[in-house]
Short mmCIF file of C-alpha atoms in Angstrom, two decimals:
data_model
loop_
_atom_site.label_atom_id
_atom_site.label_comp_id
_atom_site.label_asym_id
_atom_site.label_seq_id
_atom_site.Cartn_x
_atom_site.Cartn_y
_atom_site.Cartn_z
CA MET A 144 74.96 127.69 114.62
CA THR A 145 73.03 127.54 117.17
CA THR A 146 74.31 127.04 120.71
CA GLU A 147 71.62 123.40 120.42
CA VAL A 148 74.57 122.59 117.38
CA SER A 149 77.46 123.55 119.40
CA MET A 150 76.37 120.07 121.71
CA MET A 151 77.51 118.68 118.62
CA HIS A 152 81.04 117.07 119.90
CA SER A 153 81.82 114.84 116.41
CA ALA A 154 83.76 116.07 113.60
CA GLU A 155 81.24 114.70 110.93
CA SER A 156 78.67 117.59 113.11
CA GLN A 157 79.58 120.47 111.53
CA ASN A 158 78.37 119.68 108.02
CA LEU A 159 75.03 118.84 109.93
CA LYS A 160 71.48 120.78 109.85
CA ASP A 161 69.30 121.52 113.18
CA GLY A 162 68.13 118.56 114.94
CA GLU A 163 69.93 115.85 111.69
CA VAL A 164 71.07 112.41 112.70
CA SER A 165 74.34 111.04 112.25
CA THR A 166 75.95 107.78 112.43
CA GLY A 167 79.04 109.20 115.01
CA THR A 168 80.35 106.49 114.24
CA THR A 169 83.46 103.78 114.34
CA ILE A 170 83.09 101.41 111.19
CA ILE A 171 86.13 99.07 110.19
CA ALA A 172 86.83 95.97 106.96
CA ILE A 173 89.66 93.79 107.46
CA PRO A 174 90.08 91.19 104.74
CA PHE A 175 91.54 87.15 105.51
CA GLN A 176 92.06 85.31 102.93
CA GLY A 177 89.23 84.77 101.04
CA GLY A 178 87.33 87.56 101.71
CA VAL A 179 86.50 90.72 104.39
CA VAL A 180 85.61 91.21 107.35
CA VAL A 181 83.57 94.90 108.05
CA GLY A 182 82.47 96.09 111.72
CA ALA A 183 80.67 98.60 112.65
CA ASP A 184 79.48 100.12 116.26
CA SER A 185 75.08 100.63 115.80
CA ARG A 186 75.44 103.52 117.52
CA THR A 187 73.51 107.03 116.08
CA SER A 188 72.96 110.48 117.49
CA THR A 189 71.29 112.95 117.29
CA GLY A 190 73.77 115.60 119.93
CA SER A 191 74.25 113.89 123.03
CA TYR A 192 70.49 111.82 122.55
CA VAL A 193 71.35 108.09 121.30
CA ALA A 194 68.72 108.15 118.75
CA VAL A 195 68.95 104.57 117.39
CA ARG A 196 70.75 102.24 119.49
CA THR A 197 70.85 99.70 118.37
CA SER A 198 71.33 100.69 114.06
CA ASP A 199 72.83 98.85 111.79
CA LYS A 200 75.68 100.62 109.83
CA ILE A 201 76.96 98.02 107.23
CA ALA A 202 74.53 97.83 103.90
CA CYS A 203 74.54 95.20 101.09
CA LEU A 204 74.92 97.15 98.29
CA SER A 205 75.43 93.44 96.19
CA ASP A 206 76.59 89.86 96.96
CA HIS A 207 79.27 90.01 97.45
CA ILE A 208 79.65 93.77 98.48
CA TYR A 209 79.22 96.23 101.72
CA ALA A 210 79.82 99.46 102.42
CA CYS A 211 79.96 100.86 105.89
CA ARG A 212 78.93 104.04 106.71
CA SER A 213 79.21 107.18 108.86
CA GLY A 214 77.92 110.82 108.79
CA SER A 215 74.62 111.56 107.99
CA ALA A 216 72.51 108.91 108.43
CA ALA A 217 70.23 110.54 105.23
CA ASP A 218 73.27 111.07 103.07
CA THR A 219 74.79 107.87 103.62
CA GLN A 220 70.51 106.05 103.14
CA ALA A 221 71.02 107.72 99.93
CA LEU A 222 73.97 107.23 98.38
CA THR A 223 73.97 103.13 99.85
CA ASP A 224 70.20 103.08 98.06
CA TYR A 225 71.51 104.53 94.74
CA ILE A 226 74.51 102.33 94.60
CA ARG A 227 71.59 99.50 95.31
CA TYR A 228 70.15 100.00 92.30
CA TYR A 229 73.24 101.24 89.99
CA LEU A 230 74.51 97.97 90.97
CA GLN A 231 71.74 95.53 89.91
CA GLN A 232 71.18 97.34 86.78
CA LEU A 233 75.16 96.57 86.05
CA LYS A 234 74.64 93.57 86.57
CA ILE A 235 71.79 92.90 83.85
CA GLU A 236 73.69 94.13 81.45
CA THR A 237 77.49 92.42 81.98
CA GLY A 238 75.55 89.89 83.44
CA ARG A 239 78.81 89.03 85.98
CA PRO A 240 78.63 90.04 89.55
CA ALA A 241 79.65 93.91 89.73
CA ARG A 242 82.83 94.02 91.19
CA VAL A 243 83.95 96.30 93.77
CA LYS A 244 85.88 98.72 92.50
CA SER A 245 82.91 100.17 90.76
CA ALA A 246 80.38 100.09 93.17
CA ALA A 247 83.89 102.53 94.93
CA HIS A 248 84.05 104.34 91.67
CA LEU A 249 80.18 104.83 91.32
CA LEU A 250 79.74 105.80 95.10
CA GLN A 251 82.92 108.28 94.48
CA LYS A 252 81.72 109.83 91.74
CA LEU A 253 78.37 110.42 93.64
CA VAL A 254 79.86 111.74 97.19
CA TYR A 255 81.85 114.16 94.84
CA GLN A 256 79.42 115.37 92.29
CA ASN A 257 77.20 116.72 95.42
CA LYS A 258 80.25 116.94 97.75
CA ASP A 259 79.06 120.35 98.97
CA ASN A 260 75.34 119.18 99.77
CA LEU A 261 76.60 115.90 101.08
CA SER A 262 78.72 114.45 104.78
CA ALA A 263 78.97 110.65 104.86
CA GLY A 264 82.41 108.72 104.97
CA MET A 265 82.38 105.62 104.00
CA ILE A 266 83.99 101.98 103.22
CA VAL A 267 83.02 99.88 100.54
CA ALA A 268 84.33 96.18 100.51
CA GLY A 269 83.45 93.09 99.06
CA TRP A 270 85.06 90.19 97.47
CA ASP A 271 84.79 89.60 93.59
CA PRO A 272 85.97 86.95 90.98
CA VAL A 273 89.03 89.55 89.39
CA GLU A 274 90.89 90.15 91.89
CA GLY A 275 89.27 88.33 95.12
CA PRO A 276 89.03 90.36 98.39
CA ALA A 277 89.03 94.72 98.12
CA ILE A 278 89.19 97.89 100.10
CA TYR A 279 87.75 100.64 99.46
CA SER A 280 87.53 104.41 101.62
CA ILE A 281 85.67 107.32 100.73
CA ALA A 282 86.19 110.45 102.63
CA LEU A 283 83.76 113.28 103.27
CA GLY A 284 85.10 114.79 99.81
CA GLY A 285 84.77 112.30 98.04
CA THR A 286 88.25 110.76 97.97
CA CYS A 287 88.78 107.38 96.50
CA LEU A 288 91.54 104.69 98.04
CA LYS A 289 92.35 101.59 97.78
CA VAL A 290 94.11 100.33 101.27
CA PRO A 291 95.26 96.52 102.71
CA PHE A 292 92.60 97.55 105.99
CA ALA A 293 90.08 101.00 106.83
CA PHE A 294 89.12 102.23 109.38
CA SER A 295 86.94 105.28 109.59
CA GLY A 296 84.62 107.27 111.66
CA SER A 297 84.30 109.46 114.46
CA GLY A 298 85.75 106.79 117.20
CA SER A 299 89.02 105.54 114.30
CA LEU A 300 91.27 108.00 115.77
CA TYR A 301 90.58 106.34 118.71
CA ILE A 302 92.08 102.89 117.25
CA THR A 303 94.46 104.12 114.80
CA GLY A 304 97.61 102.74 117.12
CA LEU A 305 95.97 99.46 117.62
CA LEU A 306 94.99 98.45 114.42
CA ASP A 307 99.12 99.30 113.26
CA SER A 308 100.48 97.31 115.66
CA GLU A 309 97.67 93.97 115.70
CA PHE A 310 97.26 94.01 111.53
CA ARG A 311 98.11 91.33 109.45
CA GLU A 312 98.12 90.28 106.19
CA ASN A 313 96.58 86.48 104.98
CA MET A 314 95.04 86.13 109.17
CA THR A 315 92.08 84.12 108.93
CA LYS A 316 88.69 84.77 108.94
CA GLU A 317 88.10 84.69 112.92
CA GLU A 318 91.66 85.67 113.56
CA ALA A 319 90.41 89.46 111.26
CA ARG A 320 86.60 89.25 113.01
CA THR A 321 88.20 88.88 116.35
CA LEU A 322 90.64 92.13 115.69
CA VAL A 323 87.80 93.77 114.28
CA LYS A 324 85.67 93.34 117.58
CA LYS A 325 88.13 94.08 119.64
CA ALA A 326 88.74 97.47 117.50
CA LEU A 327 85.17 98.40 117.44
CA ALA A 328 85.44 97.72 121.49
CA HIS A 329 88.22 100.40 122.37
CA ALA A 330 87.34 102.78 120.12
CA MET A 331 83.47 102.41 121.39
CA ALA A 332 84.79 102.66 124.63
CA ARG A 333 86.71 106.91 124.44
CA ASP A 334 84.28 107.98 121.39
CA GLY A 335 80.47 109.16 122.76
CA SER A 336 79.50 108.93 119.20
CA SER A 337 79.96 105.51 119.41
CA GLY A 338 78.28 102.79 121.64
CA GLY A 339 76.00 100.03 121.47
CA ILE A 340 76.96 96.37 120.08
CA ILE A 341 79.48 95.20 117.44
CA ARG A 342 77.80 94.05 114.03
CA THR A 343 80.50 91.92 111.80
CA VAL A 344 79.81 91.08 108.13
CA ALA A 345 81.91 88.60 106.47
CA ILE A 346 82.40 88.67 103.14
CA THR A 347 83.68 85.80 101.04
CA ALA A 348 82.75 83.78 97.88
CA GLU A 349 80.70 81.69 99.20
CA GLY A 350 77.60 83.79 101.26
CA ASN A 351 77.88 85.99 103.91
CA ASP A 352 78.27 85.76 107.47
CA ARG A 353 76.18 88.51 109.55
CA ASP A 354 76.93 88.60 112.97
CA TYR A 355 76.79 91.07 116.44
CA THR A 356 77.51 91.05 119.90
CA SER A 357 76.53 93.00 123.49
CA GLN A 358 80.57 91.62 124.57
CA LEU A 359 81.88 93.84 124.29
CA PRO A 360 86.00 92.42 124.38
CA TYR A 361 87.02 96.09 125.70
CA GLY A 362 84.91 98.20 127.80
CA PRO A 363 84.13 99.71 131.31
CA VAL A 364 82.21 96.04 132.48
CA SER A 365 84.71 93.54 132.33
CA TYR A 366 82.73 90.56 131.12
CA MET B 117 68.44 87.92 43.28
CA ALA B 118 67.06 91.58 43.60
CA SER B 119 63.26 92.01 44.69
CA SER B 120 61.42 94.42 44.48
CA GLY B 121 60.02 96.41 46.66
CA ALA B 122 56.73 97.51 45.07
CA GLY B 123 55.93 100.41 47.10
CA TYR B 124 57.25 99.17 50.73
CA ASP B 125 60.60 100.64 50.24
CA LEU B 126 60.20 103.94 50.29
CA SER B 127 60.45 103.55 54.46
CA ALA B 128 62.22 102.29 57.65
CA SER B 129 59.17 102.22 58.80
CA THR B 130 56.90 100.60 56.63
CA PHE B 131 56.47 96.28 56.86
CA SER B 132 55.78 94.45 53.67
CA PRO B 133 53.64 91.94 53.34
CA ASP B 134 56.11 88.97 53.78
CA GLY B 135 57.82 90.38 57.31
CA ARG B 136 60.83 92.33 56.08
CA ILE B 137 61.67 95.60 56.03
CA PHE B 138 63.00 96.90 52.51
CA GLN B 139 65.30 99.76 53.68
CA VAL B 140 67.09 98.04 56.52
CA GLU B 141 67.74 95.18 53.92
CA TYR B 142 69.53 97.90 51.18
CA ALA B 143 71.50 99.01 54.27
CA SER B 144 72.11 95.83 53.31
CA LYS B 145 73.80 95.78 50.24
CA ALA B 146 75.62 99.11 50.67
CA VAL B 147 77.36 97.03 52.93
CA GLU B 148 77.78 93.83 50.17
CA ASN B 149 79.17 96.15 47.78
CA ALA B 150 82.10 97.70 50.08
CA GLY B 151 85.70 96.73 50.95
CA THR B 152 86.42 93.25 52.38
CA VAL B 153 86.76 93.12 56.31
CA ILE B 154 87.98 89.68 58.53
CA GLY B 155 88.27 89.03 61.44
CA ILE B 156 89.35 86.04 63.29
CA LYS B 157 89.46 85.21 66.72
CA ALA B 158 92.89 83.28 67.43
CA SER B 159 93.95 81.66 70.93
CA ASN B 160 96.02 84.20 72.27
CA GLY B 161 95.11 87.10 70.55
CA ILE B 162 92.53 89.29 67.61
CA VAL B 163 93.12 89.80 64.17
CA LEU B 164 90.92 92.56 62.36
CA GLY B 165 91.66 92.99 58.37
CA VAL B 166 90.86 95.48 55.86
CA SER B 167 91.22 95.46 52.11
CA LYS B 168 91.54 98.65 51.03
CA PRO B 169 92.18 98.25 47.81
CA LEU B 170 93.86 102.00 46.12
CA LEU B 171 90.69 103.79 44.84
CA HIS B 172 92.20 106.14 41.80
CA LYS B 173 96.26 107.29 41.53
CA MET B 174 96.07 110.05 43.34
CA VAL B 175 95.46 109.10 46.73
CA VAL B 176 98.33 108.89 48.96
CA PRO B 177 99.18 104.94 49.54
CA SER B 178 98.56 104.60 53.24
CA THR B 179 97.39 103.92 56.20
CA CYS B 180 96.66 106.76 57.40
CA SER B 181 95.11 107.86 54.23
CA TYR B 182 91.34 106.84 54.97
CA LYS B 183 91.14 105.29 57.81
CA ARG B 184 89.09 102.20 58.08
CA ILE B 185 90.78 101.13 61.35
CA HIS B 186 90.47 102.89 64.34
CA SER B 187 90.09 102.60 67.73
CA VAL B 188 87.56 102.48 70.43
CA ASP B 189 89.06 102.59 73.76
CA GLU B 190 92.45 100.70 74.79
CA HIS B 191 91.46 97.56 75.23
CA ALA B 192 88.39 97.94 71.85
CA GLY B 193 88.90 98.64 68.29
CA ILE B 194 86.87 98.76 65.52
CA ALA B 195 87.16 97.50 61.77
CA SER B 196 84.42 98.67 59.39
CA THR B 197 82.57 98.37 56.26
CA GLY B 198 80.37 99.89 53.59
CA PHE B 199 79.45 103.71 53.20
CA LEU B 200 82.89 105.22 55.32
CA PRO B 201 81.29 108.37 56.69
CA ASP B 202 78.84 106.75 58.12
CA ALA B 203 81.09 103.43 59.61
CA ARG B 204 82.85 106.69 61.31
CA GLN B 205 79.76 108.20 63.10
CA LEU B 206 79.32 104.85 64.33
CA VAL B 207 83.14 104.18 65.72
CA GLY B 208 82.58 107.85 67.82
CA ARG B 209 79.82 106.13 69.34
CA ALA B 210 81.08 103.48 70.25
CA ILE B 211 84.28 105.33 71.92
CA ASP B 212 81.55 108.27 73.34
CA GLU B 213 79.92 104.71 74.63
CA ALA B 214 83.22 103.57 76.07
CA ALA B 215 84.79 106.64 77.43
CA ASN B 216 81.10 106.76 79.41
CA TRP B 217 81.37 103.37 81.07
CA GLU B 218 85.02 103.73 81.82
CA ASP B 219 83.73 107.32 83.85
CA GLN B 220 81.18 104.99 85.75
CA TYR B 221 82.27 101.93 87.03
CA GLY B 222 85.99 103.30 87.03
CA VAL B 223 86.79 99.82 84.40
CA LYS B 224 87.14 99.28 80.83
CA VAL B 225 83.94 98.18 78.83
CA PRO B 226 83.06 94.70 78.48
CA PRO B 227 84.06 94.01 74.88
CA ASP B 228 79.82 92.16 75.07
CA VAL B 229 78.32 95.28 76.81
CA LEU B 230 80.35 97.20 73.69
CA ALA B 231 78.80 94.80 70.65
CA ASP B 232 75.42 95.35 72.87
CA ARG B 233 75.30 99.99 72.75
CA LEU B 234 76.10 99.57 69.13
CA GLY B 235 73.45 96.94 68.56
CA TYR B 236 71.13 99.12 70.45
CA PHE B 237 72.59 102.56 68.43
CA MET B 238 72.59 101.22 65.39
CA HIS B 239 69.19 99.45 65.27
CA TYR B 240 67.33 102.89 66.80
CA TYR B 241 68.07 103.85 63.27
CA THR B 242 66.02 101.15 61.24
CA LEU B 243 62.71 102.69 63.77
CA SER B 244 62.21 106.72 63.21
CA GLY B 245 60.06 107.40 60.36
CA GLY B 246 62.96 110.38 59.54
CA LEU B 247 66.23 108.54 60.31
CA ARG B 248 67.63 106.30 58.02
CA PRO B 249 69.69 102.87 58.83
CA PHE B 250 73.23 102.54 58.97
CA GLY B 251 74.75 101.36 55.88
CA ALA B 252 78.07 100.11 57.85
CA SER B 253 78.54 97.22 59.72
CA CYS B 254 81.11 97.74 62.42
CA VAL B 255 83.57 94.10 63.28
CA ILE B 256 84.62 94.93 66.85
CA GLY B 257 87.64 93.50 68.40
CA ALA B 258 88.32 94.28 71.81
CA TYR B 259 90.10 92.20 75.61
CA ASP B 260 88.02 91.78 78.27
CA GLN B 261 90.03 92.70 80.19
CA ASP B 262 87.87 91.01 83.80
CA THR B 263 87.80 88.05 82.73
CA LYS B 264 91.33 87.40 80.35
CA GLN B 265 89.86 86.20 77.46
CA TYR B 266 89.69 88.09 73.76
CA LYS B 267 86.34 88.69 72.48
CA LEU B 268 85.04 89.10 67.98
CA HIS B 269 81.70 90.83 67.18
CA MET B 270 79.76 91.83 64.75
CA VAL B 271 77.16 94.71 64.06
CA GLU B 272 75.12 95.21 61.25
CA PRO B 273 72.78 97.80 60.08
CA ASN B 274 69.08 95.98 61.97
CA GLY B 275 71.17 96.92 64.80
CA SER B 276 71.98 92.63 65.03
CA ALA B 277 75.47 91.65 67.51
CA ALA B 278 76.84 88.55 67.68
CA SER B 279 80.52 86.95 68.60
CA TYR B 280 81.67 85.13 66.18
CA TYR B 281 85.32 82.24 66.13
CA GLY B 282 86.38 84.05 62.40
CA VAL B 283 83.85 87.24 59.96
CA ALA B 284 84.21 88.37 56.89
CA THR B 285 81.99 91.18 55.91
CA GLY B 286 81.71 93.20 52.92
CA LYS B 287 82.28 92.71 49.08
CA GLY B 288 84.24 89.39 48.98
CA LYS B 289 82.44 88.18 52.03
CA GLN B 290 81.27 84.39 50.36
CA ALA B 291 84.55 83.46 49.04
CA ALA B 292 86.45 84.64 52.63
CA LYS B 293 84.18 82.90 54.90
CA THR B 294 84.57 79.45 52.80
CA GLU B 295 88.15 79.84 53.63
CA LEU B 296 87.44 80.93 56.80
CA GLU B 297 85.56 77.48 56.94
CA LYS B 298 88.24 75.49 56.18
CA LEU B 299 90.24 77.05 58.84
CA ASN B 300 88.20 75.31 61.56
CA LEU B 301 88.44 77.92 64.20
CA HIS B 302 85.02 76.85 66.15
CA LYS B 303 87.67 73.60 67.06
CA GLU B 304 91.06 74.51 67.07
CA PRO B 305 91.42 78.10 67.10
CA CYS B 306 94.51 79.25 65.61
CA THR B 307 96.95 81.36 67.69
CA VAL B 308 96.98 85.19 66.29
CA ASP B 309 101.32 84.90 63.62
CA GLU B 310 98.83 83.56 61.95
CA ALA B 311 95.67 84.93 61.67
CA VAL B 312 97.29 87.08 60.42
CA GLN B 313 98.77 85.07 58.10
CA HIS B 314 95.57 83.58 57.01
CA ILE B 315 93.90 87.18 56.80
CA ALA B 316 96.77 89.07 54.60
CA LYS B 317 96.17 85.38 52.28
CA ILE B 318 92.54 86.15 51.99
CA LEU B 319 92.17 89.55 51.59
CA THR B 320 95.44 89.51 48.99
CA MET B 321 93.43 86.66 47.09
CA LEU B 322 90.42 88.08 47.17
CA HIS B 323 91.92 90.93 45.58
CA GLN B 324 93.97 89.42 42.99
CA GLU B 325 90.54 87.11 41.50
CA ASN B 326 88.63 90.15 40.42
CA LYS B 327 89.75 91.08 36.95
CA ASP B 328 89.02 95.21 37.69
CA ASN B 329 91.77 94.80 39.72
CA GLU B 330 94.63 94.41 37.74
CA GLY B 331 97.50 96.16 37.96
CA LYS B 332 96.02 97.92 40.91
CA PRO B 333 97.85 97.48 43.85
CA LEU B 334 96.03 96.23 47.93
CA GLU B 335 96.22 98.37 50.26
CA MET B 336 96.12 96.42 53.77
CA GLU B 337 94.90 97.78 57.17
CA LEU B 338 95.86 94.69 59.43
CA SER B 339 95.41 95.67 63.76
CA TRP B 340 95.54 93.39 67.10
CA ILE B 341 95.19 93.07 70.59
CA CYS B 342 97.56 90.48 72.26
CA GLU B 343 100.27 89.45 74.52
CA ALA B 344 103.39 91.07 72.19
CA SER B 345 101.06 94.49 71.48
CA LYS B 346 100.51 94.56 75.99
CA TYR B 347 96.55 93.20 75.82
CA LYS B 348 96.19 96.46 73.71
CA HIS B 349 94.65 96.60 70.30
CA VAL B 350 97.20 98.35 68.08
CA GLY B 351 98.44 98.16 64.18
CA VAL B 352 100.10 95.13 62.59
CA PRO B 353 103.79 96.46 62.71
CA LYS B 354 105.30 97.07 59.38
CA ALA B 355 108.10 94.95 59.52
CA ARG B 356 105.52 92.26 60.50
CA ILE B 357 102.51 93.22 57.93
CA ALA B 358 106.28 92.84 55.18
CA GLU B 359 106.92 89.78 56.41
CA VAL B 360 103.21 88.47 56.14
CA LYS B 361 102.97 90.19 52.47
CA ALA B 362 105.66 87.87 51.08
CA TRP B 363 104.61 84.66 52.96
CA VAL B 364 101.65 85.12 50.73
CA GLN B 365 103.38 85.93 47.88
CA GLU B 366 104.96 82.84 48.41
CA GLN B 367 102.26 80.65 49.50
CA LEU B 368 100.29 82.02 46.60
CA GLU B 369 102.78 81.05 43.95
CA GLU B 370 103.81 77.24 45.91
CA GLU B 371 99.30 77.22 44.59
CA ASP B 372 99.41 78.17 40.97
CA ASP B 373 101.93 75.97 40.41
CA ASP B 374 100.84 72.72 41.80
CA GLU B 375 97.40 73.69 39.48
CA GLU B 376 98.83 74.41 37.12
CA GLU B 377 101.24 70.46 37.14
CA ALA B 378 97.62 68.97 38.35
CA MET B 379 96.61 70.59 34.59
CA GLU B 380 98.91 69.25 33.19
CA GLU B 381 98.17 64.92 34.13
#
């Protein structure tokens, strides 16, 4: 590694090429009755330079399935583009909405088979008519785990205790959204690679509700 | 019934002037001359049945010998008739399609997708100059894990696939279809236990009506997918088959008696 690269501190940066942009990040998914709230910060960094301060790390894969991206921005964008395409084809062939499980499985295959060349940690979350709300976490090497709630990215380390103590089953949509914003705000306060605004999407059978806020519930500035 | 191809029947890539592809029709003839297959979609399961009259006494009489019903995946099975080696190739392809689907998407292949895929495959062999169509039809019974429904499909040598309440193909298909229609499956589905009885009875009747089969025992292969089989495609348990065979014997004897009485009057 050159001296410039060694200035980067986040865990994902080990695999990034010189000058490559990273979504050193905090991403999170929390279920509620009838759906899932996914959330992310909006900082895209190249080393200590914030390349984009309002980026959208929440990618739509299909009508009711979203993916949160962390790691290399290029890698995760390419991956989500592929999965979006596969899910479109799947819907045409089967005539039914894709299962969250299938989206996660497809992503896992791609990540695992290309693990030497990718740096991507993602959360696939959504709703399908078979299983209802579902959340899958796909780690760097291609491990795919179905989880009750998920958090990932460089900032996620700082909020493990918070989430473990505050997470409850069967929350309402607003409770889940509030928890997502709180957790992200805490992570953004401590992780240099996470910051900007908080983006959230609430995914339900009826439709999706996208929102963002620059008013962080916790941080150096009190509102 | 036999129509002369008159030179338009030499290749699968030639249409006749009246818009037919004779080679594909001849492939269906191969199916019509082979053993009967019946499938029934019940309210709580699927049953597939095949008539396997014993070829000659030196063939080992068991369901392991020249199997006619195969499992394609845990949740799906195919009963085939026609050229048995052709059918075996089709089953192999269906197995690959199902395995590939699960590998890609992490879920079991939906029944209608499996039927369509097999249809595409069979159809391809009706389009290429050097290849011949498959001389076999496949009846696919499968359980859709997502919608929790049972589905019955049949794919024919021309590649067309459709979903059925009840289906019959092979030598006895006309007679079997008449019997199936009497059951009114499209209005009122029967239960899976009744379906086993219906299929066994129809196959036995067809076997006995054919004078050539005098003295030759009928071997039946029956398989099902239902709650009792844990939603997997398995052979109907031997004990159940024995029960059903006995029931069929009773039924047919009663009907013979009824007929005789009617004639006496």
